């Protein structure tokens, strides 16, 4: 799923949406990856950061984790 982040066309769409401040489009592109966990996105004109969360299990509240992914363009 995350291998789409390496796709040049996908990355350009993501960069364009972020640089134009189009949060709904950035969120749509992230959801199009087919992720099955909640995702929180933040972006600036120079990059996008998103965090993937797993929910804790009721019998083990410390069983959750977070994966942070950053896409940055430019120098």
Short mmCIF file of N, CA, C and O in Angstrom, two decimals:
data_model
loop_
_atom_site.label_atom_id
_atom_site.label_comp_id
_atom_site.label_asym_id
_atom_site.label_seq_id
_atom_site.Cartn_x
_atom_site.Cartn_y
_atom_site.Cartn_z
N UNK A 1 0.80 -1.19 0.00
CA UNK A 1 0.00 0.00 0.00
C UNK A 1 0.85 1.27 0.00
O UNK A 1 0.62 2.15 -0.79
N UNK A 2 1.80 1.32 0.92
CA UNK A 2 2.62 2.52 1.01
C UNK A 2 3.59 2.66 -0.15
O UNK A 2 4.19 3.71 -0.32
N UNK A 3 3.74 1.61 -0.96
CA UNK A 3 4.65 1.71 -2.10
C UNK A 3 4.17 2.74 -3.12
O UNK A 3 4.95 3.24 -3.91
N UNK A 4 2.89 3.11 -3.07
CA UNK A 4 2.38 4.16 -3.97
C UNK A 4 3.04 5.50 -3.68
O UNK A 4 3.06 6.38 -4.53
N UNK A 5 3.56 5.68 -2.48
CA UNK A 5 4.23 6.93 -2.15
C UNK A 5 5.45 7.16 -3.04
O UNK A 5 5.88 8.29 -3.24
N UNK A 6 6.01 6.08 -3.58
CA UNK A 6 7.17 6.18 -4.46
C UNK A 6 6.77 6.46 -5.91
O UNK A 6 7.63 6.75 -6.74
N UNK A 7 5.48 6.40 -6.21
CA UNK A 7 4.98 6.67 -7.55
C UNK A 7 5.09 8.17 -7.84
O UNK A 7 4.53 8.99 -7.11
N UNK A 8 5.77 8.53 -8.91
CA UNK A 8 6.02 9.94 -9.23
C UNK A 8 4.71 10.69 -9.46
O UNK A 8 4.54 11.81 -8.98
N UNK A 9 3.77 10.09 -10.17
CA UNK A 9 2.49 10.74 -10.43
C UNK A 9 1.72 11.01 -9.15
O UNK A 9 1.16 12.10 -8.97
N UNK A 10 1.71 10.03 -8.25
CA UNK A 10 1.02 10.19 -6.97
C UNK A 10 1.70 11.29 -6.16
O UNK A 10 1.03 12.16 -5.58
N UNK A 11 3.01 11.28 -6.11
CA UNK A 11 3.76 12.28 -5.35
C UNK A 11 3.51 13.68 -5.89
O UNK A 11 3.36 14.63 -5.12
N UNK A 12 3.42 13.81 -7.20
CA UNK A 12 3.16 15.14 -7.78
C UNK A 12 1.76 15.62 -7.41
O UNK A 12 1.57 16.81 -7.12
N UNK A 13 0.77 14.73 -7.44
CA UNK A 13 -0.59 15.11 -7.04
C UNK A 13 -0.60 15.55 -5.58
O UNK A 13 -1.25 16.54 -5.22
N UNK A 14 0.09 14.80 -4.73
CA UNK A 14 0.15 15.13 -3.31
C UNK A 14 0.83 16.48 -3.11
O UNK A 14 0.33 17.34 -2.36
N UNK A 15 1.95 16.70 -3.78
CA UNK A 15 2.67 17.95 -3.66
C UNK A 15 1.81 19.13 -4.12
O UNK A 15 1.72 20.16 -3.44
N UNK A 16 1.16 18.97 -5.25
CA UNK A 16 0.33 20.04 -5.78
C UNK A 16 -0.81 20.40 -4.83
O UNK A 16 -1.06 21.58 -4.55
N UNK A 17 -1.49 19.39 -4.32
CA UNK A 17 -2.60 19.64 -3.39
C UNK A 17 -2.11 20.32 -2.12
O UNK A 17 -2.74 21.27 -1.63
N UNK A 18 -0.99 19.87 -1.59
CA UNK A 18 -0.45 20.46 -0.36
C UNK A 18 -0.02 21.90 -0.60
O UNK A 18 -0.31 22.78 0.21
N UNK A 19 0.64 22.16 -1.71
CA UNK A 19 1.11 23.51 -1.98
C UNK A 19 -0.05 24.48 -2.21
O UNK A 19 0.09 25.67 -1.97
N UNK A 20 -1.19 23.96 -2.64
CA UNK A 20 -2.37 24.79 -2.86
C UNK A 20 -3.27 24.85 -1.62
O UNK A 20 -4.31 25.48 -1.64
N UNK A 21 -2.85 24.17 -0.54
CA UNK A 21 -3.63 24.19 0.70
C UNK A 21 -4.92 23.41 0.62
O UNK A 21 -5.86 23.69 1.37
N UNK A 22 -5.01 22.41 -0.23
CA UNK A 22 -6.23 21.63 -0.43
C UNK A 22 -6.25 20.41 0.49
O UNK A 22 -5.93 19.29 0.10
N UNK A 23 -6.65 20.66 1.74
CA UNK A 23 -6.65 19.59 2.74
C UNK A 23 -7.54 18.41 2.34
O UNK A 23 -7.14 17.25 2.50
N UNK A 24 -8.72 18.69 1.81
CA UNK A 24 -9.62 17.60 1.41
C UNK A 24 -8.97 16.70 0.36
O UNK A 24 -9.11 15.48 0.40
N UNK A 25 -8.24 17.30 -0.58
CA UNK A 25 -7.57 16.50 -1.61
C UNK A 25 -6.40 15.72 -1.04
O UNK A 25 -6.19 14.56 -1.39
N UNK A 26 -5.63 16.33 -0.15
CA UNK A 26 -4.53 15.61 0.51
C UNK A 26 -5.11 14.42 1.27
O UNK A 26 -4.61 13.29 1.15
N UNK A 27 -6.17 14.64 2.03
CA UNK A 27 -6.80 13.54 2.79
C UNK A 27 -7.33 12.46 1.85
O UNK A 27 -7.19 11.27 2.12
N UNK A 28 -7.93 12.86 0.73
CA UNK A 28 -8.46 11.89 -0.23
C UNK A 28 -7.33 11.04 -0.81
O UNK A 28 -7.46 9.81 -0.93
N UNK A 29 -6.23 11.68 -1.16
CA UNK A 29 -5.10 10.93 -1.70
C UNK A 29 -4.55 9.93 -0.68
O UNK A 29 -4.24 8.79 -1.03
N UNK A 30 -4.45 10.34 0.57
CA UNK A 30 -3.97 9.43 1.61
C UNK A 30 -4.94 8.26 1.77
O UNK A 30 -4.53 7.10 1.83
N UNK A 31 -6.24 8.55 1.79
CA UNK A 31 -7.24 7.46 1.92
C UNK A 31 -7.18 6.53 0.72
O UNK A 31 -7.45 5.34 0.84
N UNK A 32 -6.82 7.06 -0.46
CA UNK A 32 -6.77 6.22 -1.66
C UNK A 32 -5.68 5.14 -1.58
O UNK A 32 -5.67 4.21 -2.39
N UNK A 33 -4.79 5.26 -0.60
CA UNK A 33 -3.77 4.23 -0.41
C UNK A 33 -4.37 2.92 0.09
O UNK A 33 -3.73 1.88 0.05
N UNK A 34 -5.60 2.98 0.61
CA UNK A 34 -6.26 1.78 1.10
C UNK A 34 -5.87 1.39 2.52
O UNK A 34 -6.00 0.23 2.90
N UNK A 35 -5.41 2.35 3.29
CA UNK A 35 -5.01 2.06 4.67
C UNK A 35 -6.22 1.68 5.50
O UNK A 35 -7.31 2.22 5.32
N UNK A 36 -6.03 0.77 6.41
CA UNK A 36 -7.13 0.25 7.22
C UNK A 36 -7.09 0.78 8.66
O UNK A 36 -7.78 0.27 9.52
N UNK A 37 -6.30 1.79 8.91
CA UNK A 37 -6.17 2.38 10.24
C UNK A 37 -6.43 3.88 10.13
O UNK A 37 -6.31 4.47 9.05
N UNK A 38 -6.78 4.54 11.24
CA UNK A 38 -6.97 5.99 11.20
C UNK A 38 -5.69 6.72 10.82
O UNK A 38 -4.59 6.30 11.18
N UNK A 39 -5.85 7.80 10.05
CA UNK A 39 -4.71 8.58 9.58
C UNK A 39 -4.97 10.05 9.87
O UNK A 39 -6.06 10.56 9.62
N UNK A 40 -3.96 10.73 10.39
CA UNK A 40 -4.04 12.17 10.63
C UNK A 40 -3.01 12.83 9.73
O UNK A 40 -1.84 12.45 9.72
N UNK A 41 -3.46 13.82 8.93
CA UNK A 41 -2.53 14.48 8.01
C UNK A 41 -2.29 15.93 8.43
O UNK A 41 -3.15 16.59 8.97
N UNK A 42 -1.08 16.36 8.17
CA UNK A 42 -0.66 17.75 8.34
C UNK A 42 0.24 18.07 7.16
O UNK A 42 0.97 17.20 6.69
N UNK A 43 0.18 19.30 6.68
CA UNK A 43 1.05 19.62 5.55
C UNK A 43 1.38 21.10 5.51
O UNK A 43 0.71 21.93 6.13
N UNK A 44 2.44 21.38 4.79
CA UNK A 44 2.89 22.73 4.50
C UNK A 44 3.20 22.74 3.01
O UNK A 44 3.18 21.68 2.37
N UNK A 45 3.51 23.89 2.43
CA UNK A 45 3.90 23.88 1.02
C UNK A 45 5.14 23.05 0.71
O UNK A 45 5.35 22.65 -0.42
N UNK A 46 5.95 22.74 1.72
CA UNK A 46 7.18 21.98 1.46
C UNK A 46 7.09 20.50 1.78
O UNK A 46 8.03 19.76 1.55
N UNK A 47 5.95 20.03 2.29
CA UNK A 47 5.84 18.61 2.57
C UNK A 47 4.55 18.21 3.25
O UNK A 47 3.74 19.06 3.63
N UNK A 48 4.36 16.92 3.36
CA UNK A 48 3.18 16.34 3.99
C UNK A 48 3.66 15.35 5.05
O UNK A 48 4.60 14.59 4.83
N UNK A 49 3.02 15.39 6.21
CA UNK A 49 3.29 14.41 7.25
C UNK A 49 1.97 13.72 7.57
O UNK A 49 0.94 14.38 7.66
N UNK A 50 2.01 12.42 7.72
CA UNK A 50 0.81 11.75 8.18
C UNK A 50 1.17 10.67 9.18
O UNK A 50 2.26 10.10 9.15
N UNK A 51 0.25 10.49 10.11
CA UNK A 51 0.44 9.52 11.19
C UNK A 51 -0.64 8.47 11.09
O UNK A 51 -1.82 8.78 10.96
N UNK A 52 -0.22 7.23 11.16
CA UNK A 52 -1.14 6.09 11.15
C UNK A 52 -1.21 5.55 12.57
O UNK A 52 -0.17 5.40 13.22
N UNK A 53 -2.41 5.29 13.03
CA UNK A 53 -2.62 4.84 14.40
C UNK A 53 -3.28 3.48 14.43
O UNK A 53 -4.13 3.18 13.60
N UNK A 54 -2.90 2.69 15.40
CA UNK A 54 -3.66 1.47 15.70
C UNK A 54 -4.36 1.70 17.02
O UNK A 54 -3.90 2.46 17.86
N UNK A 55 -5.49 1.07 17.17
CA UNK A 55 -6.27 1.23 18.41
C UNK A 55 -5.76 0.26 19.46
O UNK A 55 -5.41 -0.88 19.15
N UNK A 56 -5.74 0.71 20.71
CA UNK A 56 -5.32 -0.21 21.77
C UNK A 56 -6.37 -1.29 21.98
O UNK A 56 -7.55 -1.08 21.74
N UNK A 57 -5.92 -2.45 22.39
CA UNK A 57 -6.84 -3.53 22.73
C UNK A 57 -7.38 -3.27 24.13
O UNK A 57 -6.68 -2.75 24.99
N UNK A 58 -8.64 -3.61 24.36
CA UNK A 58 -9.26 -3.31 25.65
C UNK A 58 -8.52 -3.94 26.82
O UNK A 58 -8.37 -3.33 27.86
N UNK A 59 -8.04 -5.14 26.64
CA UNK A 59 -7.34 -5.82 27.74
C UNK A 59 -5.87 -5.41 27.84
O UNK A 59 -5.18 -5.83 28.75
N UNK A 60 -5.39 -4.59 26.90
CA UNK A 60 -4.00 -4.16 26.92
C UNK A 60 -3.91 -2.75 26.32
O UNK A 60 -3.56 -2.58 25.15
N UNK A 61 -4.23 -1.70 27.10
CA UNK A 61 -4.27 -0.34 26.56
C UNK A 61 -2.94 0.17 26.03
O UNK A 61 -2.89 1.15 25.30
N UNK A 62 -1.84 -0.48 26.36
CA UNK A 62 -0.53 -0.04 25.88
C UNK A 62 -0.15 -0.72 24.56
O UNK A 62 0.98 -0.60 24.11
N UNK A 63 -1.09 -1.42 23.94
CA UNK A 63 -0.79 -2.20 22.74
C UNK A 63 -0.90 -1.37 21.46
O UNK A 63 -0.82 -1.93 20.37
N UNK A 64 -1.09 -0.08 21.57
CA UNK A 64 -1.24 0.73 20.36
C UNK A 64 0.12 1.27 19.90
O UNK A 64 1.09 1.24 20.63
N UNK A 65 0.16 1.73 18.70
CA UNK A 65 1.39 2.34 18.19
C UNK A 65 1.05 3.35 17.11
O UNK A 65 -0.07 3.42 16.63
N UNK A 66 2.05 4.12 16.73
CA UNK A 66 1.91 5.17 15.73
C UNK A 66 3.06 5.05 14.74
O UNK A 66 4.20 4.83 15.14
N UNK A 67 2.74 5.22 13.47
CA UNK A 67 3.76 5.27 12.42
C UNK A 67 3.65 6.65 11.79
O UNK A 67 2.59 7.05 11.33
N UNK A 68 4.75 7.40 11.79
CA UNK A 68 4.77 8.73 11.19
C UNK A 68 5.53 8.66 9.86
O UNK A 68 6.64 8.13 9.80
N UNK A 69 4.90 9.19 8.82
CA UNK A 69 5.49 9.19 7.49
C UNK A 69 5.56 10.63 7.01
O UNK A 69 4.60 11.39 7.15
N UNK A 70 6.69 11.00 6.44
CA UNK A 70 6.86 12.37 5.91
C UNK A 70 7.24 12.30 4.45
O UNK A 70 8.07 11.48 4.05
N UNK A 71 6.61 13.16 3.66
CA UNK A 71 6.99 13.35 2.27
C UNK A 71 7.46 14.79 2.18
O UNK A 71 6.75 15.71 2.58
N UNK A 72 8.65 15.01 1.67
CA UNK A 72 9.19 16.35 1.55
C UNK A 72 9.70 16.53 0.14
O UNK A 72 10.28 15.62 -0.44
N UNK A 73 9.48 17.70 -0.41
CA UNK A 73 9.98 17.99 -1.75
C UNK A 73 10.81 19.25 -1.71
O UNK A 73 10.74 20.01 -0.76
N UNK A 74 11.58 19.44 -2.73
CA UNK A 74 12.49 20.57 -2.76
C UNK A 74 13.78 20.24 -2.04
O UNK A 74 14.05 19.11 -1.69
N UNK A 75 14.56 21.25 -1.79
CA UNK A 75 15.85 21.02 -1.14
C UNK A 75 15.86 21.49 0.25
O UNK A 75 15.18 22.23 0.77
#
